[in-house]
Short mmCIF file of C-alpha atoms in Angstrom, two decimals:
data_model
loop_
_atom_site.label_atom_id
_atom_site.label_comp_id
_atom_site.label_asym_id
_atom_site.label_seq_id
_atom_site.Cartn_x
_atom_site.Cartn_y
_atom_site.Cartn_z
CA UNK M 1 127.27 140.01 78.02
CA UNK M 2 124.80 137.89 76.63
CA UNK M 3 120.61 137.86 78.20
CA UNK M 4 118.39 134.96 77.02
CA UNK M 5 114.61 135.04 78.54
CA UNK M 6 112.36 131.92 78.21
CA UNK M 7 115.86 129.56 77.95
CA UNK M 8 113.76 126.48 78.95
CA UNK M 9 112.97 126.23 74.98
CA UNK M 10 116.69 126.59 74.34
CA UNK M 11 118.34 123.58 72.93
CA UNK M 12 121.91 123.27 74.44
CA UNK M 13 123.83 123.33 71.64
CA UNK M 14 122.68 126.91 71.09
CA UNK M 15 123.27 127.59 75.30
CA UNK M 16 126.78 126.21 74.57
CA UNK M 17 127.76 128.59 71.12
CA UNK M 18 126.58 131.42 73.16
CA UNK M 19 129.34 130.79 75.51
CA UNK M 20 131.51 130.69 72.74
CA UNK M 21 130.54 133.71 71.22
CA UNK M 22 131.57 135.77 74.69
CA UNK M 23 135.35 135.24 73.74
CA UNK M 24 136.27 139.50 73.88
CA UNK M 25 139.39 139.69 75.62
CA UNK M 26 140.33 142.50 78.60
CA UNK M 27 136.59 142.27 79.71
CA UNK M 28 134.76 140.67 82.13
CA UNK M 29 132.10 138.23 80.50
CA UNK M 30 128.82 137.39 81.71
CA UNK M 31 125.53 135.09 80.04
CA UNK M 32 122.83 135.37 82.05
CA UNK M 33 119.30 132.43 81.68
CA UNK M 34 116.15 133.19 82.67
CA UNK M 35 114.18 130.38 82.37
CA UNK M 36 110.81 128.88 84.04
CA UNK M 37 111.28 126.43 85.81
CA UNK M 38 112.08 123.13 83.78
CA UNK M 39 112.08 118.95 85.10
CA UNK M 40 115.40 117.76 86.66
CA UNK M 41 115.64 116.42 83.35
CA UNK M 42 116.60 119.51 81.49
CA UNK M 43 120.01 120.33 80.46
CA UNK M 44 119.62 123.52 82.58
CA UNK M 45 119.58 121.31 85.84
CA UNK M 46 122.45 119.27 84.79
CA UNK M 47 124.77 122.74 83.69
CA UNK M 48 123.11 124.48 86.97
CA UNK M 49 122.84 122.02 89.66
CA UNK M 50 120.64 123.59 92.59
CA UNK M 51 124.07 122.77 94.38
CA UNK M 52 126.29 125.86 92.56
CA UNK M 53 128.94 122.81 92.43
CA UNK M 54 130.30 123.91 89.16
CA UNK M 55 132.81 126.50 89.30
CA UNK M 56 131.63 129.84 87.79
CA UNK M 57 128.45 129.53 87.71
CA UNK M 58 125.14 130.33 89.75
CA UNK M 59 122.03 128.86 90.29
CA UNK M 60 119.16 131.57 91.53
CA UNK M 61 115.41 129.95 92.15
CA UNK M 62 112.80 133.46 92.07
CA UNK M 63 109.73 132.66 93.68
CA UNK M 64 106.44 133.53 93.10
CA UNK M 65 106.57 136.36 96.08
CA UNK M 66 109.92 138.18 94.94
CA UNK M 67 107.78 139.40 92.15
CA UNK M 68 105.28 140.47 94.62
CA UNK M 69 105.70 144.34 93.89
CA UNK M 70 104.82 143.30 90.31
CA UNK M 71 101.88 141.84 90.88
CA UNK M 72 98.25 142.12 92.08
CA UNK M 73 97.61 140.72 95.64
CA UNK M 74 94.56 138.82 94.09
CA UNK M 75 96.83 137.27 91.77
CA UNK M 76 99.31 135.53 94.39
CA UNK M 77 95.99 134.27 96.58
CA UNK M 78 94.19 132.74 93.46
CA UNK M 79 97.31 131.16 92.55
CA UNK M 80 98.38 129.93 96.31
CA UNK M 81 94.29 128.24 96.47
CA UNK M 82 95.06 126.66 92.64
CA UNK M 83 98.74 125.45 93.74
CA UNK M 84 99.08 124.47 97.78
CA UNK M 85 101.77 123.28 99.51
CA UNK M 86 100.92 119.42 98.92
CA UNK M 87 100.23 120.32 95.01
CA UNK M 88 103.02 119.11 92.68
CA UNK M 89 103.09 121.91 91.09
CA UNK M 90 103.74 124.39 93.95
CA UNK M 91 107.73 123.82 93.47
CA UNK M 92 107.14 125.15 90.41
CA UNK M 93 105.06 127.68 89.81
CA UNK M 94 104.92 129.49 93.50
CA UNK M 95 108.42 128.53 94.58
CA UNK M 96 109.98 128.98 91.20
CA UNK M 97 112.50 125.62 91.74
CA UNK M 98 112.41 122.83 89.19
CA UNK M 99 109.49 120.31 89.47
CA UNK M 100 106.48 119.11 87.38
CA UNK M 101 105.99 121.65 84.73
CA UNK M 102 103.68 119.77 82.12
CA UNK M 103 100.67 120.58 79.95
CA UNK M 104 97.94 118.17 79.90
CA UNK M 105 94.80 116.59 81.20
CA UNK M 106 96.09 114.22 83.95
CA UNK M 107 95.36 111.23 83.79
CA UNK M 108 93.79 110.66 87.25
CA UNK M 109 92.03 113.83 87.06
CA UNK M 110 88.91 114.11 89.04
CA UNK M 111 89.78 110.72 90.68
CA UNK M 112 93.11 111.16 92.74
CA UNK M 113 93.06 113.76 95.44
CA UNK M 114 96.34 114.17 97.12
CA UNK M 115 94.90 115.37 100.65
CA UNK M 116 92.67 111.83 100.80
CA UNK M 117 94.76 109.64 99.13
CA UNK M 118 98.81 110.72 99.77
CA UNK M 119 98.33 109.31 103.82
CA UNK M 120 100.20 107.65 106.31
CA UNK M 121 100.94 103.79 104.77
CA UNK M 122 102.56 101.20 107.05
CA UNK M 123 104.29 98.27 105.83
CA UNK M 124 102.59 95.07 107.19
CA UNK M 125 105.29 92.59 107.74
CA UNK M 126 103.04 89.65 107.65
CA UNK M 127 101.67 90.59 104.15
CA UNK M 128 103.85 89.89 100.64
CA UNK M 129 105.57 92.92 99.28
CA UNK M 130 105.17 93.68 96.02
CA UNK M 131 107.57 94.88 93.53
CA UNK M 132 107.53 96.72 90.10
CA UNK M 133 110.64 97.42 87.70
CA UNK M 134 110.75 99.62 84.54
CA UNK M 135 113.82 99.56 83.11
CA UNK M 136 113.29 102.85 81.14
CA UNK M 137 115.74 104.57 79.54
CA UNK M 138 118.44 105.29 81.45
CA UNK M 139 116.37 106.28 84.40
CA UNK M 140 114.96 102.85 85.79
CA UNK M 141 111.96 102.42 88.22
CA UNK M 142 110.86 100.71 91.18
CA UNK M 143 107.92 100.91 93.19
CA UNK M 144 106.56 98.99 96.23
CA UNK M 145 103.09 98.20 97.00
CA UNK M 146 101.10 95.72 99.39
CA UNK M 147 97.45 94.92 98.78
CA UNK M 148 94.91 95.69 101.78
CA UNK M 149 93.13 92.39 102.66
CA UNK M 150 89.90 93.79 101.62
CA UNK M 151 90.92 94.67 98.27
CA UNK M 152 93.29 97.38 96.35
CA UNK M 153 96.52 99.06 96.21
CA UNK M 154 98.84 100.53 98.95
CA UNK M 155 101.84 102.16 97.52
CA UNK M 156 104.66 102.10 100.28
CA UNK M 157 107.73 103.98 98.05
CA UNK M 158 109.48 103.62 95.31
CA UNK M 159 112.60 104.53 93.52
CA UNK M 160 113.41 106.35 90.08
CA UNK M 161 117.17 106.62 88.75
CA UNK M 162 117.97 109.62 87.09
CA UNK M 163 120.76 109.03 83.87
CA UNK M 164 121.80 105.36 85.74
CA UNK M 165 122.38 102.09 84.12
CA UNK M 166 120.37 99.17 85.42
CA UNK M 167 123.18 97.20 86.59
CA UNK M 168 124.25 100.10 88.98
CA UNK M 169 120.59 101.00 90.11
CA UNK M 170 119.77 97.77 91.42
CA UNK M 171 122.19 97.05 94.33
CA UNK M 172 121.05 100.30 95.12
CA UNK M 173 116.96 99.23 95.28
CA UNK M 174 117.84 95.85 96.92
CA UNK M 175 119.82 98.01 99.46
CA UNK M 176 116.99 100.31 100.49
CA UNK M 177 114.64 97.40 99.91
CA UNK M 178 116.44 95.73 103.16
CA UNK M 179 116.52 99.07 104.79
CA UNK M 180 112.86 99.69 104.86
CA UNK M 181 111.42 96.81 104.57
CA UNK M 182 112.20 93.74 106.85
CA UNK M 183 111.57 91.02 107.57
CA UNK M 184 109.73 89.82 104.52
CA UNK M 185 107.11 87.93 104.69
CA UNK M 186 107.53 87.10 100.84
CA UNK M 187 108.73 88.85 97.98
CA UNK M 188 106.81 89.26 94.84
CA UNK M 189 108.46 90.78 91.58
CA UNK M 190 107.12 91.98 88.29
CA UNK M 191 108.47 93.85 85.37
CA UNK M 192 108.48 95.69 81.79
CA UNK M 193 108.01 92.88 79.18
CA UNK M 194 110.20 94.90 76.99
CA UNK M 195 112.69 94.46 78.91
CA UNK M 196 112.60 90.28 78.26
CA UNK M 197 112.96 90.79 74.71
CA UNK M 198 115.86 93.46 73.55
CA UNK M 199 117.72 96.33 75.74
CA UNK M 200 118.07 99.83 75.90
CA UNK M 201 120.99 100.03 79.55
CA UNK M 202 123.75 100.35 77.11
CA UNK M 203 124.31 97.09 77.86
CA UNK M 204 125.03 93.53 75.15
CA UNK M 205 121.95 91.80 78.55
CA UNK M 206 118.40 92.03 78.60
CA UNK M 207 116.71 94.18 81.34
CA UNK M 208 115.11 90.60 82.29
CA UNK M 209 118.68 88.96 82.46
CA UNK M 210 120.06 92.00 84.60
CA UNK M 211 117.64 91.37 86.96
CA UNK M 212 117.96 88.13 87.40
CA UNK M 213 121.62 88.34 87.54
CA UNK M 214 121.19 89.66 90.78
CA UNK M 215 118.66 86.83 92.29
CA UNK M 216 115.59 88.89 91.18
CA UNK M 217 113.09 86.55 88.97
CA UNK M 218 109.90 88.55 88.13
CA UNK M 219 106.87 87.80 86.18
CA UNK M 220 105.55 89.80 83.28
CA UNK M 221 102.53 89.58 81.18
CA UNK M 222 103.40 89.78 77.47
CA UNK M 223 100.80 92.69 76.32
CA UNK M 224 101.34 94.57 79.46
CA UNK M 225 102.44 98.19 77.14
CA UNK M 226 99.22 97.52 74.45
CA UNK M 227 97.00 100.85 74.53
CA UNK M 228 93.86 98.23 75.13
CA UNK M 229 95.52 96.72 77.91
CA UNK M 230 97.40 100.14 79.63
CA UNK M 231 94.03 101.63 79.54
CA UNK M 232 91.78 98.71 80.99
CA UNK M 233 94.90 98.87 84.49
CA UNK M 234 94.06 102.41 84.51
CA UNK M 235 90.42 102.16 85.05
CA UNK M 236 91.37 99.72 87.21
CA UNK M 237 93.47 101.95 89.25
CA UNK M 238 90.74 104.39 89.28
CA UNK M 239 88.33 102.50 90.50
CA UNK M 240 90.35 101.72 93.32
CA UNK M 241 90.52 105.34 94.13
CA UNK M 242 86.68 105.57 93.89
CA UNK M 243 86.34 102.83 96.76
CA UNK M 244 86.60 102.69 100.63
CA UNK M 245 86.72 99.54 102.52
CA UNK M 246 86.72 98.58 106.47
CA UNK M 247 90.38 99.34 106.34
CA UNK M 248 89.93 102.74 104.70
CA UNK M 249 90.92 103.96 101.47
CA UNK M 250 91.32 101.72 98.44
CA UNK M 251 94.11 103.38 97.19
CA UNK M 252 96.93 105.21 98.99
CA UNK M 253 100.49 106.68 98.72
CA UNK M 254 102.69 107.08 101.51
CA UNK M 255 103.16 110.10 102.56
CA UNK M 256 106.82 109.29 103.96
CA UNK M 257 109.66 111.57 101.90
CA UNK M 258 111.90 109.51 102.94
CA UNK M 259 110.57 106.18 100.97
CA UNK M 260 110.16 108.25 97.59
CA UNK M 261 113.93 108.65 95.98
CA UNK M 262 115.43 110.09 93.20
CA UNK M 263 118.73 108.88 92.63
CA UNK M 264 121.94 109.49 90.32
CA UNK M 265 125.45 108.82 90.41
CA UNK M 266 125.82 112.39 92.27
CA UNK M 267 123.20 110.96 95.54
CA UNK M 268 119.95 111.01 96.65
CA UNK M 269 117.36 113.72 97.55
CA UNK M 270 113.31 112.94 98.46
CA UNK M 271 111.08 113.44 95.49
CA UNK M 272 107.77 112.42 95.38
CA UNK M 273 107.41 111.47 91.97
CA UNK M 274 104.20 109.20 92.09
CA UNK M 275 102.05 111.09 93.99
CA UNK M 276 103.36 114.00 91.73
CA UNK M 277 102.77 111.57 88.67
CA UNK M 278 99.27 110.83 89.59
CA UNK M 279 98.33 114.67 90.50
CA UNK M 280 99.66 116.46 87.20
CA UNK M 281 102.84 114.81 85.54
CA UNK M 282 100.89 111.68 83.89
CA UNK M 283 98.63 112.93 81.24
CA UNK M 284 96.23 111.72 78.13
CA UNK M 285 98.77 112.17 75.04
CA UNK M 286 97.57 114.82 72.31
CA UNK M 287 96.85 111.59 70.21
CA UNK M 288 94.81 108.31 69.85
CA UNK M 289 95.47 104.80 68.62
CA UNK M 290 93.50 102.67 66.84
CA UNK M 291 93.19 99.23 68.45
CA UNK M 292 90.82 97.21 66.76
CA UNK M 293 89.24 100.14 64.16
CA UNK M 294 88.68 102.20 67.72
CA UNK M 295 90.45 105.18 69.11
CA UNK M 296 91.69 104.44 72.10
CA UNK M 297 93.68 107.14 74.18
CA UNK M 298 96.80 106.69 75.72
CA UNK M 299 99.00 108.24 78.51
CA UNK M 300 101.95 110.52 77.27
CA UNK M 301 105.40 109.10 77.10
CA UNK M 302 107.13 111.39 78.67
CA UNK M 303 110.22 109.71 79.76
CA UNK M 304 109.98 110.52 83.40
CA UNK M 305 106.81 110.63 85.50
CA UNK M 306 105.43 107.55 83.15
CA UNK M 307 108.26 105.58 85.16
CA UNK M 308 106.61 105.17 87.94
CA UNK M 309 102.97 105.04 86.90
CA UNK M 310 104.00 102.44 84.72
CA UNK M 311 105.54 100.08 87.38
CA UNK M 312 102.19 101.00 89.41
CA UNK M 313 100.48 99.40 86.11
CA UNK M 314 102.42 96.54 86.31
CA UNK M 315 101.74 95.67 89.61
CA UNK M 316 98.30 95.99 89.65
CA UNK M 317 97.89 94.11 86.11
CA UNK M 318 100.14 91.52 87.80
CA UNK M 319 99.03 91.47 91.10
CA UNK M 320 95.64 93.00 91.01
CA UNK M 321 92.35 90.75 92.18
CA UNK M 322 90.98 90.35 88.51
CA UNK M 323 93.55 87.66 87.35
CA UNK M 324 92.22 84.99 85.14
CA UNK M 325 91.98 81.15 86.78
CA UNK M 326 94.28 78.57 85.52
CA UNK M 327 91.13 77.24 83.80
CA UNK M 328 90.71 80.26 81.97
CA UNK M 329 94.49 80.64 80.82
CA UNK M 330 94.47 76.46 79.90
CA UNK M 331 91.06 77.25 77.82
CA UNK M 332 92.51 80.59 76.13
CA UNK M 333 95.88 78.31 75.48
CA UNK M 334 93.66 75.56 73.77
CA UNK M 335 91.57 78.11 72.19
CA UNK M 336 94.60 79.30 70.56
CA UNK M 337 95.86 76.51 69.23
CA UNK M 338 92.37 75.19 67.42
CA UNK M 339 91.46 78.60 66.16
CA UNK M 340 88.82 79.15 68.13
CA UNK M 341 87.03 81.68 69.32
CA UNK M 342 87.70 82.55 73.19
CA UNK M 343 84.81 82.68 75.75
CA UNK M 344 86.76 82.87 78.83
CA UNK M 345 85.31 86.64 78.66
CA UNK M 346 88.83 87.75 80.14
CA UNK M 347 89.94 91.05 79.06
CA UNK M 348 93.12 89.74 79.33
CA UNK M 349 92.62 86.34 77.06
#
């Protein structure tokens, strides 16, 4: 028999040569993993589905209270008040199942508070929907969102793919998309602009081209992913969640399970991943950029919960009220050309 604590840090190449090594025959052979508990991402979910679907082997989540007799009562209380039920991290670290289980100072901190603003969001079917795609890699995004008349964003669900190629995952979207919201009062799209210029689906299209193969035609603003610009839609966002107009809050998740998927080629299950994004998934990256001889920070890639948060970014640097004017974008244009300085005073000239 083999025992390996803390197997979260294991690569799998290593998990799989330990298997190899229990090769003895006449004995029965055991390897036993005791990790924390790691993203749905991690080789250990994908080797240990929380379905026990794989022959000969056993999935086991230990929560927080079947250590109880271990543990000081003060302990479990100070940790229930830190972690509640609607915290993303309760999964985690009080029912020991796999969840958000990052380090970092979110990015939202201070600003998003998951009792105010995860709340009951209607879809108005007189308003325009808006849509946001990442294309990511290999788990593609999509997130809906209407904008309150007075001003800010209303997130009504979304969708993130888990190890799917674009081409499959969106039939999928456009089927839920008719499922949950209809009739359609109009249909706005927008998208990655890295997706217009090379691709990452394993496929010889564009992420743009994909999409538009199946009748989807979204705009896209060129310097959408430049630190300057990613930061400036995050104050943005932030100030939305500062603000309360006549038709309440600013800035709002649904709090319907059933609009917020993660999907795969094995199904579907509700996951939360924005609202868990926005709580404790999307942090500040250990590291700056310079943009301009100034450090600018910068949200952590992290090739999951930045899925979502960036198709939220999209939509509001598409979308949002501060757009320039035509005049503005015909005077930057000219600017351009003549070599002239720009006084549209236009972050986004």
């Amino acid at each position: 028999g083999i025992y390996n604590d803390q197997t979260e840090e294991l690569p799998a190449d290593i998990a799989n040569e330990m298997r190899a090594r229990l090769r003895q025959p006449e004995f029965p052979h055991q390897l036993l993993f005791s990790p924390n508990p790691p993203n749905v991402t991690h080789w250990l979910a994908k080797e240990f589905p929380e379905s026990n679907a794989i022959p000969g082997r056993k999935y086991y989540a230990v929560s927080l209270y079947d250590n109880a007799h271990n543990l000081p009562p003060d302990l479990i209380k100070s940790l229930e008040q830190a972690y509640p039920q609607a915290h993303a991290k309760h999964r985690s670290v009080i029912l020991g199942k796999r969840g958000v289980n990052v380090t970092g100072v979110p990015v939202y901190a201070g600003m998003f508070v998951r009792t105010l603003h995860v709340r009951q969001v209607l879809y108005d079917s007189t308003n325009v929907l808006l849509e946001g795609w990442d294309y990511g890699k290999h788990h593609p995004c999509v997130v809906w969102a209407q904008q309150p008349y007075a001003g800010g964003l209303r997130l009504l669900g979304g969708i993130l793919g888990q190890d799917m190629y674009l081409d499959d995952f969106v039939p999928l979207v456009q089927q839920y998309r008719a499922q949950w919201f209809s009739p359609l009062a109009g249909l706005q799209s927008c998208c990655d602009p890295a997706g217009t210029h090379d691709n990452s689906q394993g496929s010889r299209f564009t992420g743009l081209s994909i999409l538009q193969g199946h009748g989807i035609y979204p705009a896209w603003r060129e310097n959408s992913n430049a630190p300057d610009v990613r930061l400036a839609t995050v104050e943005r966002i932030a100030g939305h969640m500062r603000r309360r107009g006549p038709q309440g809050e600013s800035f709002s998740v649904s709090d319907d399970p059933a609009h917020w998927l993660r999907v795969s080629y094995d199904g579907a299950e509700p996951m939360p991943f924005v609202a868990d994004a926005i709580e404790a998934g999307y942090v500040w990256d250990a590291h700056m950029v310079s943009v301009g001889s100034k450090q600018v920070r910068k949200p952590h890639k992290d090739g999951w919960f930045e899925h979502g948060m960036n198709c939220t970014e999209y939509l509001e640097l598409n979308f949002g009220a501060e757009q320039p004017t035509q005049e503005a974008v015909e005077k930057a244009k000219a600017a351009l050309v003549q070599r002239v300085p720009v006084g549209s005073g236009s972050w986004m000239g």
